[in-house]
Short mmCIF file of N, CA and C in Angstrom, two decimals:
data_model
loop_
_atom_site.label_atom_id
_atom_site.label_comp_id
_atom_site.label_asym_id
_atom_site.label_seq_id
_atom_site.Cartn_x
_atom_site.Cartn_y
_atom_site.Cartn_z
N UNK A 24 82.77 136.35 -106.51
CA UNK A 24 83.82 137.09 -105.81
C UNK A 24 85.18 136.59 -106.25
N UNK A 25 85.81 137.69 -106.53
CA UNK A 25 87.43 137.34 -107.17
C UNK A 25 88.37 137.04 -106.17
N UNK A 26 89.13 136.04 -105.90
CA UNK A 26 90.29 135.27 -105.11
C UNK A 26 91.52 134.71 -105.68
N UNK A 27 92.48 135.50 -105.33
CA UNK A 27 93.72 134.99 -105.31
C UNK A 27 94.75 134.71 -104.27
N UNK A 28 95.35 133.46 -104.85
CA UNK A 28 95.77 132.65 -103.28
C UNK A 28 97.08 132.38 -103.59
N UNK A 29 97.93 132.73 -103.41
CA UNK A 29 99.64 132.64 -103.59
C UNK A 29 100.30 131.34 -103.13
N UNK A 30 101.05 130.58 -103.48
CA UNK A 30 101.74 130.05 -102.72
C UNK A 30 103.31 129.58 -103.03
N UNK A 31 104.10 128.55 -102.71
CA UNK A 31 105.37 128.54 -103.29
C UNK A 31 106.58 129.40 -102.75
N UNK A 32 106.19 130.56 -102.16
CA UNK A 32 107.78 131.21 -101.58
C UNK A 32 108.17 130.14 -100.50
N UNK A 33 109.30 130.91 -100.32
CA UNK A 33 110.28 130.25 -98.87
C UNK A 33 111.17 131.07 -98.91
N UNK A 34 112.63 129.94 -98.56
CA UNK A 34 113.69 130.81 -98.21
C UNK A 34 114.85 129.63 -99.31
N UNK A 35 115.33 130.75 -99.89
CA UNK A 35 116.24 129.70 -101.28
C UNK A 35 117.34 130.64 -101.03
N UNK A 36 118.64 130.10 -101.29
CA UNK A 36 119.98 130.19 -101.61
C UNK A 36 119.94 130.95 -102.90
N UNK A 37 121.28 132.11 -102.80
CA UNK A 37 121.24 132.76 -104.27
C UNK A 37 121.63 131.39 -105.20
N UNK A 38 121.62 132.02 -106.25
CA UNK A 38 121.47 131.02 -107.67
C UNK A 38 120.22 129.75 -107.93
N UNK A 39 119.48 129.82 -106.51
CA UNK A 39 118.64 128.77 -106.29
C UNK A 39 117.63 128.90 -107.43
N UNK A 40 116.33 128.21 -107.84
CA UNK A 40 115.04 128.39 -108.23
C UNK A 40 113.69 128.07 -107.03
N UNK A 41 112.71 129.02 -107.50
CA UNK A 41 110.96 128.92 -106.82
C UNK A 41 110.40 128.92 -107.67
N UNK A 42 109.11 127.96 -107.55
CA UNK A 42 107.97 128.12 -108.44
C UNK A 42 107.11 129.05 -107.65
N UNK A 43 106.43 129.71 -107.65
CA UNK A 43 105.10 130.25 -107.31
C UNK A 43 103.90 130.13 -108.05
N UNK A 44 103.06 130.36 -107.34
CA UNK A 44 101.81 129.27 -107.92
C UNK A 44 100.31 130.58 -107.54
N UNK A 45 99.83 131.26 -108.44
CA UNK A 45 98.80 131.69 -108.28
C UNK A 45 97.13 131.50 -108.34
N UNK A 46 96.67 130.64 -107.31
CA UNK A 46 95.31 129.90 -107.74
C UNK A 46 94.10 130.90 -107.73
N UNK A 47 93.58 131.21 -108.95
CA UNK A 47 92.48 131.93 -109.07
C UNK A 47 90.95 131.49 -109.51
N UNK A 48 89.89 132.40 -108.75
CA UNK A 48 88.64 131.43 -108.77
C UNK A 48 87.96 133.18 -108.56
N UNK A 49 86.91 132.50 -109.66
CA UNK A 49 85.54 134.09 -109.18
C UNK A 49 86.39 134.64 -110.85
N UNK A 50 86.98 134.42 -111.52
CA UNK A 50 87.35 134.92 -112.43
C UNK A 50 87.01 134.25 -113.68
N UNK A 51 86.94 134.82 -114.96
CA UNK A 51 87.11 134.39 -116.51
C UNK A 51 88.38 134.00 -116.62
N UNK A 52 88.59 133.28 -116.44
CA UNK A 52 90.63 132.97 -116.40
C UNK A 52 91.36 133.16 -117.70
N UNK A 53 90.01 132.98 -118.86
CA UNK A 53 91.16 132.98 -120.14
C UNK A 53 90.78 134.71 -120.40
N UNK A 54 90.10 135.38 -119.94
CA UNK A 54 89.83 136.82 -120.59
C UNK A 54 90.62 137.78 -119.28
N UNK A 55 91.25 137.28 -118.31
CA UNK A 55 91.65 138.48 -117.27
C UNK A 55 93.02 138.48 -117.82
N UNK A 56 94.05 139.31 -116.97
CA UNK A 56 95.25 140.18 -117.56
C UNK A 56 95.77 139.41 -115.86
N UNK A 57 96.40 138.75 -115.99
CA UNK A 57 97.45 137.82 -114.51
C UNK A 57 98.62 138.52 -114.34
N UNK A 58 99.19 139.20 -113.39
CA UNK A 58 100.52 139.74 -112.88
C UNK A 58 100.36 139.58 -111.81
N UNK A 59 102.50 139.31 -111.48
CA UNK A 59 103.08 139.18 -110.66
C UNK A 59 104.09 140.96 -110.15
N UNK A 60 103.59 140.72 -109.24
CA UNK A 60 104.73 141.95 -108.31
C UNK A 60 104.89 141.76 -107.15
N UNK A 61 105.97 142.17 -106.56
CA UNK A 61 106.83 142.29 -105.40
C UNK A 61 106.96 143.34 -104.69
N UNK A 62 107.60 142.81 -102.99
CA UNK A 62 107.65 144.51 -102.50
C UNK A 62 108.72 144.45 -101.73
N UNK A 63 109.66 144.48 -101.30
CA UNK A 63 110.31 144.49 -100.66
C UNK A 63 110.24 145.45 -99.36
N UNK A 64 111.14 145.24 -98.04
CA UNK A 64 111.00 146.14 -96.98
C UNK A 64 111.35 147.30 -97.23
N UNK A 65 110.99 148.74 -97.09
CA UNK A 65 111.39 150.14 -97.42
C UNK A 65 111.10 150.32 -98.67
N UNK A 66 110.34 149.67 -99.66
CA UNK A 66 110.21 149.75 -101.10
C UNK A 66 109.05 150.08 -101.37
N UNK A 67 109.16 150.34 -102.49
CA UNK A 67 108.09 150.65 -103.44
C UNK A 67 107.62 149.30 -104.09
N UNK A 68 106.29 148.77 -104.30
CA UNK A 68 105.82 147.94 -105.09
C UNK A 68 106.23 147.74 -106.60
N UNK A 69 106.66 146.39 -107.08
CA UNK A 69 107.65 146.45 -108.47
C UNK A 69 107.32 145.61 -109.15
N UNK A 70 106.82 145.85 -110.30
CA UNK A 70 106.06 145.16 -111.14
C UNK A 70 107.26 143.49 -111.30
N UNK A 71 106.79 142.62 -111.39
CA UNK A 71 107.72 141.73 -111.74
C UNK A 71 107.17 140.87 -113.30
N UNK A 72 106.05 140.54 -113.62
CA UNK A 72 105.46 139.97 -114.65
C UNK A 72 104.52 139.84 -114.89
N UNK A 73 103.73 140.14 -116.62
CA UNK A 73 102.77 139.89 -116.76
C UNK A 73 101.95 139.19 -118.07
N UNK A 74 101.26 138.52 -117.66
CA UNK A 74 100.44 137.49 -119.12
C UNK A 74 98.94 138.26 -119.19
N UNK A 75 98.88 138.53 -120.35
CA UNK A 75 97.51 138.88 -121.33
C UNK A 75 96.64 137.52 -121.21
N UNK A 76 95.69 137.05 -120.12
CA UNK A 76 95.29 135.28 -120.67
C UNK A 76 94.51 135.75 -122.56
N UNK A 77 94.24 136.73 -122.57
CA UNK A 77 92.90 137.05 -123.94
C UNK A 77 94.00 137.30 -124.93
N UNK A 78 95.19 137.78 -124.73
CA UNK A 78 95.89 138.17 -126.05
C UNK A 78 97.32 136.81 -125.80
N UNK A 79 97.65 136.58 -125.06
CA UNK A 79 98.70 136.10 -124.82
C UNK A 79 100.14 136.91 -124.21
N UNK A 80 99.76 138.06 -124.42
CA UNK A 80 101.45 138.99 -124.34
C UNK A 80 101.71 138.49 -123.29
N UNK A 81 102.61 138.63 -122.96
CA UNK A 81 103.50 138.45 -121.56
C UNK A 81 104.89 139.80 -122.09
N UNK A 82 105.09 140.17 -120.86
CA UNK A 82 106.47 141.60 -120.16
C UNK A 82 107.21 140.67 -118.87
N UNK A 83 108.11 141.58 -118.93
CA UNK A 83 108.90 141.15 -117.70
C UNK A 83 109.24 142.45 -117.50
N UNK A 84 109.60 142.40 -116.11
CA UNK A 84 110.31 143.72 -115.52
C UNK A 84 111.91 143.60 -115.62
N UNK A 85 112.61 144.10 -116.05
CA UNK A 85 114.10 144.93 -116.37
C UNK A 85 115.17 143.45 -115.74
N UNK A 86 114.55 143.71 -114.53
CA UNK A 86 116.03 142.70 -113.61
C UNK A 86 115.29 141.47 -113.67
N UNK A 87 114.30 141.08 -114.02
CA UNK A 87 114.07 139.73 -114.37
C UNK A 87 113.95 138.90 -115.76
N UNK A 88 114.39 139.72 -116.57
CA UNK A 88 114.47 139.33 -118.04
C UNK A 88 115.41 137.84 -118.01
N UNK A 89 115.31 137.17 -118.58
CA UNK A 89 116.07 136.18 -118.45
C UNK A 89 116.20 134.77 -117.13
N UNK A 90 115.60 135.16 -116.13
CA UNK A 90 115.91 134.50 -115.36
C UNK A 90 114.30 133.89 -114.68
N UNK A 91 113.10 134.80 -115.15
CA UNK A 91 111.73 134.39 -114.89
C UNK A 91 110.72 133.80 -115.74
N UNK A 92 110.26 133.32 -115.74
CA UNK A 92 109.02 132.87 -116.40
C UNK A 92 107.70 132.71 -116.38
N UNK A 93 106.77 133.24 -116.66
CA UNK A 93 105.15 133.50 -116.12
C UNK A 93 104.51 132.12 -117.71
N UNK A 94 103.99 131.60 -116.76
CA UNK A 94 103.00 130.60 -117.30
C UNK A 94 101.83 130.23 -116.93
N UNK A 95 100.76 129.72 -117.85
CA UNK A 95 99.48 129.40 -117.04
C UNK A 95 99.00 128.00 -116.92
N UNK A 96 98.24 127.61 -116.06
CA UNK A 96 97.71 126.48 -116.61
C UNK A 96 96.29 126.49 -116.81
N UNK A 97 95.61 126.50 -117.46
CA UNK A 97 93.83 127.19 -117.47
C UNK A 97 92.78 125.70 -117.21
N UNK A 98 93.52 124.49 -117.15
CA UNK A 98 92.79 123.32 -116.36
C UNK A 98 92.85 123.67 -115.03
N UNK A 99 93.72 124.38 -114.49
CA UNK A 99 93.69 124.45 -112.56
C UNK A 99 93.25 125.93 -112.41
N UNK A 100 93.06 127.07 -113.39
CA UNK A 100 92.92 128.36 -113.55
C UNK A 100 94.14 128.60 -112.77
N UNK A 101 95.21 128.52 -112.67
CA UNK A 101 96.69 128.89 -111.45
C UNK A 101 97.61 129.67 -112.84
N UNK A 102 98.27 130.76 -112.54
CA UNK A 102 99.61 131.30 -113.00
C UNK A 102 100.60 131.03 -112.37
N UNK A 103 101.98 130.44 -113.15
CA UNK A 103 102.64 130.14 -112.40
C UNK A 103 104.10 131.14 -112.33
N UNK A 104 105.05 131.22 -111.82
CA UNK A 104 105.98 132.28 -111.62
C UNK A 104 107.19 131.53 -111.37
N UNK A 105 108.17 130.91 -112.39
CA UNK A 105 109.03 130.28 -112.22
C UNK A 105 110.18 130.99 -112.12
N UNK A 106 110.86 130.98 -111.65
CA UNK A 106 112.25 131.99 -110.80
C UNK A 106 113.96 131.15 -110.83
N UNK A 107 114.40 131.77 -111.22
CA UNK A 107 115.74 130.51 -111.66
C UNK A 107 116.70 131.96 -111.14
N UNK A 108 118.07 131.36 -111.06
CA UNK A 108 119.27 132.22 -110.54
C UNK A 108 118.90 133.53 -109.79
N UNK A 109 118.33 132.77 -108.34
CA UNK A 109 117.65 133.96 -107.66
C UNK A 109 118.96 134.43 -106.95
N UNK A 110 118.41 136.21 -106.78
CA UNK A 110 119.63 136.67 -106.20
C UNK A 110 119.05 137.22 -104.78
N UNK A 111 119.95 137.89 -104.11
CA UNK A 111 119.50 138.40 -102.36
C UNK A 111 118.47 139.66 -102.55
N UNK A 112 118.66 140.23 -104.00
CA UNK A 112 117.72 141.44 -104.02
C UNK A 112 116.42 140.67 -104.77
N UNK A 113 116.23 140.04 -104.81
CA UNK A 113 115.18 139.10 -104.86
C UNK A 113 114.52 139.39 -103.98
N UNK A 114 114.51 139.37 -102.76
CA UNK A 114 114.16 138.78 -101.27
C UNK A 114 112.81 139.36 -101.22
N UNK A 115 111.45 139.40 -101.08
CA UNK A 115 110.43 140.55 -101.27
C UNK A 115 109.32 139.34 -101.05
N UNK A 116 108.21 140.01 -100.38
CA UNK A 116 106.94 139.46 -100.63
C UNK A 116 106.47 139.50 -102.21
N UNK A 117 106.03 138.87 -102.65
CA UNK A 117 105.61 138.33 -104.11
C UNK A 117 103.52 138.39 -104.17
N UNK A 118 103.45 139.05 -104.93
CA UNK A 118 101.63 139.31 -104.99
C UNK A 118 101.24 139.37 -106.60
N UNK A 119 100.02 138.35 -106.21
CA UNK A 119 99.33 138.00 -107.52
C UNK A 119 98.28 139.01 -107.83
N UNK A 120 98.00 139.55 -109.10
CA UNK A 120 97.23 140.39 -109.45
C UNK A 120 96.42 140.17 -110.91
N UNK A 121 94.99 140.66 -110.73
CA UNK A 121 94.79 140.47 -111.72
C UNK A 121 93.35 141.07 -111.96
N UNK A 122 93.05 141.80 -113.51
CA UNK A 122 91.80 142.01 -113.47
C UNK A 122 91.42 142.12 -115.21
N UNK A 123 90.06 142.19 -115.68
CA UNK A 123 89.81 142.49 -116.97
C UNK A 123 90.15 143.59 -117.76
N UNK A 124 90.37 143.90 -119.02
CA UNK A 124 90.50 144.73 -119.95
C UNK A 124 90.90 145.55 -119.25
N UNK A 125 92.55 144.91 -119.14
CA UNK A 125 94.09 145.63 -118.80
C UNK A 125 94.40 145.85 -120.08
N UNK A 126 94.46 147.55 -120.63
CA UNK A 126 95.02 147.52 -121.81
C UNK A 126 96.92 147.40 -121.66
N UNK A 127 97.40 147.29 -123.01
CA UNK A 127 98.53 146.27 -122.79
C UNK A 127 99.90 147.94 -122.26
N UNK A 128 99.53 149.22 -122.24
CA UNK A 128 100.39 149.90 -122.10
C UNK A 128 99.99 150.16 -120.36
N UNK A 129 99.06 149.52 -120.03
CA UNK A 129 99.12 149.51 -118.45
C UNK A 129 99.38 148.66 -117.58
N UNK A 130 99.85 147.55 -118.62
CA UNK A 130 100.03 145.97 -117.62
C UNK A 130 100.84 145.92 -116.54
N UNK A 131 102.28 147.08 -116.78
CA UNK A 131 103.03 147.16 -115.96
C UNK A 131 102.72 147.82 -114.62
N UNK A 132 101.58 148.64 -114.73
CA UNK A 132 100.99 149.22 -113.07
C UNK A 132 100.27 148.77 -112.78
N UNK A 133 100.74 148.98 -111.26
CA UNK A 133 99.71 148.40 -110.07
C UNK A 133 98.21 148.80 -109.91
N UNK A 134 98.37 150.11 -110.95
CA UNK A 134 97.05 150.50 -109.99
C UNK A 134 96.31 149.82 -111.48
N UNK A 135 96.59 149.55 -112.40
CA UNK A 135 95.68 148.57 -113.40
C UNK A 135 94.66 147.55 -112.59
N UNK A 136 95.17 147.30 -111.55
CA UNK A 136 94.69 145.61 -111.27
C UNK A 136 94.03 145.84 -110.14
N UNK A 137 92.60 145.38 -109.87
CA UNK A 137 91.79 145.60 -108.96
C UNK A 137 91.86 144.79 -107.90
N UNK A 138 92.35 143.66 -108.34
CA UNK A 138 92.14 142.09 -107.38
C UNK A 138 93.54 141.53 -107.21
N UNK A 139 93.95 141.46 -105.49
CA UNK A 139 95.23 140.96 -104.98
C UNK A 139 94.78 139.91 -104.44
N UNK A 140 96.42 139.14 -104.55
CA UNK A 140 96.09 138.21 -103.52
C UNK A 140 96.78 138.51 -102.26
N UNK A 141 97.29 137.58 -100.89
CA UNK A 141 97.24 138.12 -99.45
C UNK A 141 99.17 138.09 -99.76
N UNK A 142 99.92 137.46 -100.78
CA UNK A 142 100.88 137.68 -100.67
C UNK A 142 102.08 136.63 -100.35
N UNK A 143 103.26 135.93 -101.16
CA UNK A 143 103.73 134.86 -100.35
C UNK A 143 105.10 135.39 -100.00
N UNK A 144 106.12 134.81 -99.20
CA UNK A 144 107.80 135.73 -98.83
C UNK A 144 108.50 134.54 -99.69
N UNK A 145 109.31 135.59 -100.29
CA UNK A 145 110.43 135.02 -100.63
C UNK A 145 111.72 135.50 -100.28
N UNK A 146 112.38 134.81 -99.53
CA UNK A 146 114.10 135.34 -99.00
C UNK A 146 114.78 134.40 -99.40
N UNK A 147 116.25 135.08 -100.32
CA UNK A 147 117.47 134.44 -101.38
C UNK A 147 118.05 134.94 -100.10
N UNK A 148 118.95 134.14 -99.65
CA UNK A 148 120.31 133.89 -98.95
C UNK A 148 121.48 134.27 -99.36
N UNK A 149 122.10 134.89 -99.42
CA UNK A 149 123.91 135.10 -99.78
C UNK A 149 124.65 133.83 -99.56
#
């Protein structure tokens, strides 16, 4: 059975940094497709990042170019989601996703990925 377990949000100051930490188990860790997305209140679900573990690619979504980083560690099977010069539109629950033979022009949708995790908050401060 596939499990993903989020952890790492809080509540950070703009310009601040978060790590987030995705621990996964019940999975092939080096052959699944790992993304990160967000949701904010009144929103639509928004892709935020994603790593190929089988090919390597990694994407970012638009407003996080530059300021995020998706990494793995495949000794703890965990993805991690490093977040630097966070801003207030940041602010969103954060969800780990992930499933097998994600081809690479679907990485960016949600509905690619079969297996969530329960979700961690993150709120940037003004």
């Amino acid at each position: 059975q596939v499990q993903l377990v989020e952890s790492g949000g809080g509540l950070v100051q703009a310009g601040g940094s978060l790590r987030l930490s995705c621990a996964a188990s019940g999975v092939s860790f080096t052959r699944y497709t790992m993304a990160w997305f967000r949701q904010a209140p009144g929103k639509e679900r928004e892709f935020v990042a994603v790593r190929s573990q089988r090919t390597g690619s990694i994407f970012y979504g638009d407003s996080m170019k530059g300021r995020f980083i998706i990494s793995k560690d495949n000794a703890k099977n965990t993805v991690i989601l490093e977040m630097n010069n966070l801003k207030p539109e940041d602010t969103a629950v954060y969800y780990c996703a992930s499933d097998a033979g994600v081809i690479v022009s679907q990485m960016r949708s949600q509905k690619a990925y079969k297996h969530w995790g329960q979700g961690t908050q993150v709120t940037v401060s003004s």
